[in-house]
PDB file of C-alpha atoms and ligand atoms in Angstrom:
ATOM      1  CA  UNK A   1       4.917-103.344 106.601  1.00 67.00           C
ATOM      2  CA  UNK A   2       8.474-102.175 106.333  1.00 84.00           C
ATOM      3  CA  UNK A   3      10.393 -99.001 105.606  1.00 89.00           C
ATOM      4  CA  UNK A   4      10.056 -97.212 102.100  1.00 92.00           C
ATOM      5  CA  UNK A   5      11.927 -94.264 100.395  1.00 94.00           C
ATOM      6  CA  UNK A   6       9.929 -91.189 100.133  1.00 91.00           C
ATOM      7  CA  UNK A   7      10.278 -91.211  96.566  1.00 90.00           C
ATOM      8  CA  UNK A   8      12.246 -93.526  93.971  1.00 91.00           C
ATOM      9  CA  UNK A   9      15.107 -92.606  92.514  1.00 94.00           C
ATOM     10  CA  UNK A  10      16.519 -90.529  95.225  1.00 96.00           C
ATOM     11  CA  UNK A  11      19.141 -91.980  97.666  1.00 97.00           C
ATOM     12  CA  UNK A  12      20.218 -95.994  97.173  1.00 96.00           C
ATOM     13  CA  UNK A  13      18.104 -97.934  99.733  1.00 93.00           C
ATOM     14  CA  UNK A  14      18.336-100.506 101.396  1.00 91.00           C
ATOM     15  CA  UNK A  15      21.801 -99.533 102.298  1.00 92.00           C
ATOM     16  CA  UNK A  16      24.211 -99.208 105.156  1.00 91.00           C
ATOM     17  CA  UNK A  17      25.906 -96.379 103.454  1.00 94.00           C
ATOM     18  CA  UNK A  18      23.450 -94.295 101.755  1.00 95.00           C
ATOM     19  CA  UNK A  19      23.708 -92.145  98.904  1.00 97.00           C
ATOM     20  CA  UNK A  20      21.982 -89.883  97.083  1.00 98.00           C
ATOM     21  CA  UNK A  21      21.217 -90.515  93.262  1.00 98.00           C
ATOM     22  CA  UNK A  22      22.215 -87.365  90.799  1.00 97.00           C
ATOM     23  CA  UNK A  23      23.052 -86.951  87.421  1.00 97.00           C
ATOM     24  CA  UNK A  24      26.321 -86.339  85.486  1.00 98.00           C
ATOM     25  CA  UNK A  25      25.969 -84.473  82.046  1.00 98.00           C
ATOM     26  CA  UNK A  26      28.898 -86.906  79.716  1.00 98.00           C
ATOM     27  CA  UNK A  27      28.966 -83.315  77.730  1.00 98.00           C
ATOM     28  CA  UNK A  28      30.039 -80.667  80.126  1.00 97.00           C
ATOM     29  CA  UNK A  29      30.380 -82.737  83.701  1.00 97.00           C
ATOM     30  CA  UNK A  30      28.307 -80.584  85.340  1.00 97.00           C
ATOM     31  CA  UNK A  31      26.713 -82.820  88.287  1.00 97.00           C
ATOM     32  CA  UNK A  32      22.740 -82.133  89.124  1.00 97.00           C
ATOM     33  CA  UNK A  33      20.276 -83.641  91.996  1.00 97.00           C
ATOM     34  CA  UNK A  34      17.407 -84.548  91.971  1.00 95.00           C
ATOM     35  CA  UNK A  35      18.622 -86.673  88.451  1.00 96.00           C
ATOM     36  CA  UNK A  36      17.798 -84.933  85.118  1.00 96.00           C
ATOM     37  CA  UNK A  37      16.827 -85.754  82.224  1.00 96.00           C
ATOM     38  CA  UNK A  38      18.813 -82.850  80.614  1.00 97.00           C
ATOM     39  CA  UNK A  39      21.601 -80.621  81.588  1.00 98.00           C
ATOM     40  CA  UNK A  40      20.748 -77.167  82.691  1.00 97.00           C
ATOM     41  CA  UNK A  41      23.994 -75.991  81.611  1.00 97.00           C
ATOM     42  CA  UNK A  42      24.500 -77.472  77.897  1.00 98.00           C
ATOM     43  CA  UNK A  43      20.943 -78.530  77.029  1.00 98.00           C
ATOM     44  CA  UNK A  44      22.605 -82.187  76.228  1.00 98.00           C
ATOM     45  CA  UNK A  45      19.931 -85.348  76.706  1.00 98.00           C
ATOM     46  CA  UNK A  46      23.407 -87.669  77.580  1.00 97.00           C
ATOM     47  CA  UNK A  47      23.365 -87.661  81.138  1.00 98.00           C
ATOM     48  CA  UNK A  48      24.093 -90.630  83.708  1.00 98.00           C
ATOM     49  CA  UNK A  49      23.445 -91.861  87.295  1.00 97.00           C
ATOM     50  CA  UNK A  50      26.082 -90.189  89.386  1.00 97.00           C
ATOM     51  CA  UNK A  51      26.230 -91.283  93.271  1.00 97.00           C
ATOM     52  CA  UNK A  52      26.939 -88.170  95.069  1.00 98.00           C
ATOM     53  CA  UNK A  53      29.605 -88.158  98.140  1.00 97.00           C
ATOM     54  CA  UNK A  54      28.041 -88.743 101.048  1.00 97.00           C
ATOM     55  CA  UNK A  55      29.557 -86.373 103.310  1.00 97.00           C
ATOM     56  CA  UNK A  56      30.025 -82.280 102.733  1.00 97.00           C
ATOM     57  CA  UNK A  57      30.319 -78.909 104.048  1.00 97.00           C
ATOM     58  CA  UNK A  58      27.079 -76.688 105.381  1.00 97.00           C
ATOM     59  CA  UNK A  59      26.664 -73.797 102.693  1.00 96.00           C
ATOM     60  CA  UNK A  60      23.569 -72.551 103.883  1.00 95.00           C
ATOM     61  CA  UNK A  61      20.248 -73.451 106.582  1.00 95.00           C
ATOM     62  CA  UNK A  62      17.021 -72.333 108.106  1.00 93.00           C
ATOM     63  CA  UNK A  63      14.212 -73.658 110.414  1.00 87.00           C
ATOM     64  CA  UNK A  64      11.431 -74.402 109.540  1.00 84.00           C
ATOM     65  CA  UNK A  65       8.392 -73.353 112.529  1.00 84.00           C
ATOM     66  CA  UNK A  66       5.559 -74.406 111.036  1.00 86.00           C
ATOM     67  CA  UNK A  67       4.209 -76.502 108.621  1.00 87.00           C
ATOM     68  CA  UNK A  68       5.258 -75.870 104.736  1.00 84.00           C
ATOM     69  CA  UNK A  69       2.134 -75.569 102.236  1.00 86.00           C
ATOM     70  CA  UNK A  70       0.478 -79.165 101.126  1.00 83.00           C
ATOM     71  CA  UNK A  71       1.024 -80.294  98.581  1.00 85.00           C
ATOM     72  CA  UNK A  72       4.086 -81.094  98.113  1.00 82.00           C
ATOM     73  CA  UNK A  73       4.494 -81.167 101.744  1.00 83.00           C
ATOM     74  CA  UNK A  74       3.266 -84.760 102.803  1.00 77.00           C
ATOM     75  CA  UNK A  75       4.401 -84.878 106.624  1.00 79.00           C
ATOM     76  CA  UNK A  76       3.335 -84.301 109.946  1.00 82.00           C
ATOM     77  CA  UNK A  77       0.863 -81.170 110.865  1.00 86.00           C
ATOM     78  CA  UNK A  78      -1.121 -79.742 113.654  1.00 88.00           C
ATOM     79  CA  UNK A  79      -0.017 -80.990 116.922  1.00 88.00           C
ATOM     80  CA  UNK A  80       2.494 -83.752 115.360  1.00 87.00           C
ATOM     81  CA  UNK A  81       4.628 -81.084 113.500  1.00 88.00           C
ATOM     82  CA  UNK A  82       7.757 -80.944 114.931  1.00 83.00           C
ATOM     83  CA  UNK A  83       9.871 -77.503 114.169  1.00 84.00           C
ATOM     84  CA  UNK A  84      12.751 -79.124 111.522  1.00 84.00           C
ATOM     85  CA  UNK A  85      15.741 -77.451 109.612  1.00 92.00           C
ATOM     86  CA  UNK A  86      16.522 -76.957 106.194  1.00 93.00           C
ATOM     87  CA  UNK A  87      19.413 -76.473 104.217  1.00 95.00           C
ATOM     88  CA  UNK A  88      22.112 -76.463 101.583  1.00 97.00           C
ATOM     89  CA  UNK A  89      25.277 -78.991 101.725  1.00 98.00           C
ATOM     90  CA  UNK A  90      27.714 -78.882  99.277  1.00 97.00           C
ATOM     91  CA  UNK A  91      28.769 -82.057  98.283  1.00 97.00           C
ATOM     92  CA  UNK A  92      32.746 -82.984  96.646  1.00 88.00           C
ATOM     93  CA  UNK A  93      33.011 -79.360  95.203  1.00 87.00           C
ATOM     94  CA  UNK A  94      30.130 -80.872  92.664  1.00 93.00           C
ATOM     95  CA  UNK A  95      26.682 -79.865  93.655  1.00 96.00           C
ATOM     96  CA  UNK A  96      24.888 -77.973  96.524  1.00 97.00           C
ATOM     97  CA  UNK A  97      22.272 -80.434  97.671  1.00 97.00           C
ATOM     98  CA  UNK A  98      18.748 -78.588  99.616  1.00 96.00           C
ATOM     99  CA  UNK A  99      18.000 -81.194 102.456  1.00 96.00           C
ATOM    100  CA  UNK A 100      16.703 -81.392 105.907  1.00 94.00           C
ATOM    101  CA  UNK A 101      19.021 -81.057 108.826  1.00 95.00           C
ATOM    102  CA  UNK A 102      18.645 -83.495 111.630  1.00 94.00           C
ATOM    103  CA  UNK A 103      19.952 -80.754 113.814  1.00 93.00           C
ATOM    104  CA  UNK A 104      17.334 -77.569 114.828  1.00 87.00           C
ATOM    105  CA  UNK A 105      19.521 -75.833 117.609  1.00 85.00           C
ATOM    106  CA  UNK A 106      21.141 -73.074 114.970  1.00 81.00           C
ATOM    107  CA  UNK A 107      24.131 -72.790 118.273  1.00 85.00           C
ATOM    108  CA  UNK A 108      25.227 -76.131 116.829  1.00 89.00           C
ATOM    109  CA  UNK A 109      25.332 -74.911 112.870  1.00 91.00           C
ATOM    110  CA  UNK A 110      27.737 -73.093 111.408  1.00 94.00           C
ATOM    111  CA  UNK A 111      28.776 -72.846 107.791  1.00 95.00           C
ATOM    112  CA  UNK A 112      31.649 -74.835 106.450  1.00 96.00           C
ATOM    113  CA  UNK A 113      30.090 -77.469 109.534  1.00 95.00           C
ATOM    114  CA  UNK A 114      31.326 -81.097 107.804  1.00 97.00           C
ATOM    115  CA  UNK A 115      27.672 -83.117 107.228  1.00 97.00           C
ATOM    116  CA  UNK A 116      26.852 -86.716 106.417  1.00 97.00           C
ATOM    117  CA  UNK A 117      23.743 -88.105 104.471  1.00 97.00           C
ATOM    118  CA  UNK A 118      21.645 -90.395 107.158  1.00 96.00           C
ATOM    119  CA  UNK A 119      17.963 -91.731 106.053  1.00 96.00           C
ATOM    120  CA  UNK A 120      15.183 -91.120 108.706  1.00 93.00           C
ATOM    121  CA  UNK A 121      11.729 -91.976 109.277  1.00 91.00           C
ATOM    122  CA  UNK A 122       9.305 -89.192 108.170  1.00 86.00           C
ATOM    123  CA  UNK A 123       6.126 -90.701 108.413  1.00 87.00           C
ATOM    124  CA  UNK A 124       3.536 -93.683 108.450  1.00 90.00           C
ATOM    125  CA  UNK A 125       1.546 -93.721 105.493  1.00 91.00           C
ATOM    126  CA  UNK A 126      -1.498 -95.700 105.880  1.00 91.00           C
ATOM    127  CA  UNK A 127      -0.517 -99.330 105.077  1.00 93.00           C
ATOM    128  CA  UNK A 128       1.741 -98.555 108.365  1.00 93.00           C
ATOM    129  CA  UNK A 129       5.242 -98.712 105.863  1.00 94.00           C
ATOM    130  CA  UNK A 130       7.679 -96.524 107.657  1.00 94.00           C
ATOM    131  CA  UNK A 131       8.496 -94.019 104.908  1.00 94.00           C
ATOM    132  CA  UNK A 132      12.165 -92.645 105.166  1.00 95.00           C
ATOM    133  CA  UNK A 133      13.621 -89.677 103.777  1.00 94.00           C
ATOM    134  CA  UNK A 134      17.029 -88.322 103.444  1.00 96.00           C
ATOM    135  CA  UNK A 135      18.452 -85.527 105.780  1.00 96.00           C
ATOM    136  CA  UNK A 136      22.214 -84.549 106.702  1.00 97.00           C
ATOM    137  CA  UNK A 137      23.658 -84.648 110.313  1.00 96.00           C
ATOM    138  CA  UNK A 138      26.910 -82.666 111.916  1.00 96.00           C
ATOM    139  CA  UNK A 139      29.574 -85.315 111.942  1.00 95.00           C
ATOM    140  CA  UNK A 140      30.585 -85.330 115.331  1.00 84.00           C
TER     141      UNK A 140
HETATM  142 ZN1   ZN B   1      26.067 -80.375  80.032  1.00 97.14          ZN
END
């Protein structure tokens, strides 16, 4: 039993200082995430592992009040679910990132808000490995 990423190829764990795992087109530079195997922009196959910065500005958010549809959505439901927020950071000018918000209260959002990547649990899956996915948190 331990703690697993929610998917591979997402954020760099284990680490102390997280960060999320994009793509760089060598063509045209444009910077994607999730990682690509081809750039929307220029339609070139060259593109390469690009660590994105972990901290950046709130662009955009929402809560979420229920439970999204499964599948894809592979978390808690019924009485577990616990009301979470979503949103977009922009990260180094490069790419707006959709994530979860550890924060819900939308008094304590605002946009331009400076964020940082953390990793949190999400769930137990049924060997009882802790999985953990990425979210962003208000630096305080
Ligand atoms: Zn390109």
């Amino acid at each position: 039993m331990g703690q697993i990423p929610v998917a591979e190829g997402i954020f760099t764990w284990p680490s102390d200082e997280p960060s999320l795992i994009g793509s760089r087109c060598t063509a045209c530079a444009i910077v994607t995430f999730p990682q690509q195997d081809s750039c929307p922009r220029c339609g070139s196959t060259d593109m390469a592992e690009h660590l994105l910065a972990r901290r950046g500005r709130l662009w955009a958010w929402t809560t979420q009040q229920f439970p999204p549809p499964s599948p894809p959505y592979a978390g808690p439901t019924g009485a577990d679910f616990v009301p979470f927020a979503v949103g977009y950071v922009e990260l180094g000018d490069e790419v707006r990132v959709e994530t979860r918000l550890t924060e819900t209260d939308p008094d304590r959002l605002a946009a331009g808000t400076e964020m940082e990547l953390v990793v949190i649990p999400f769930r137990t899956d049924d060997d009882g490995n802790e999985v953990v996915t990425f979210a962003f948190q208000p630096v305080t």
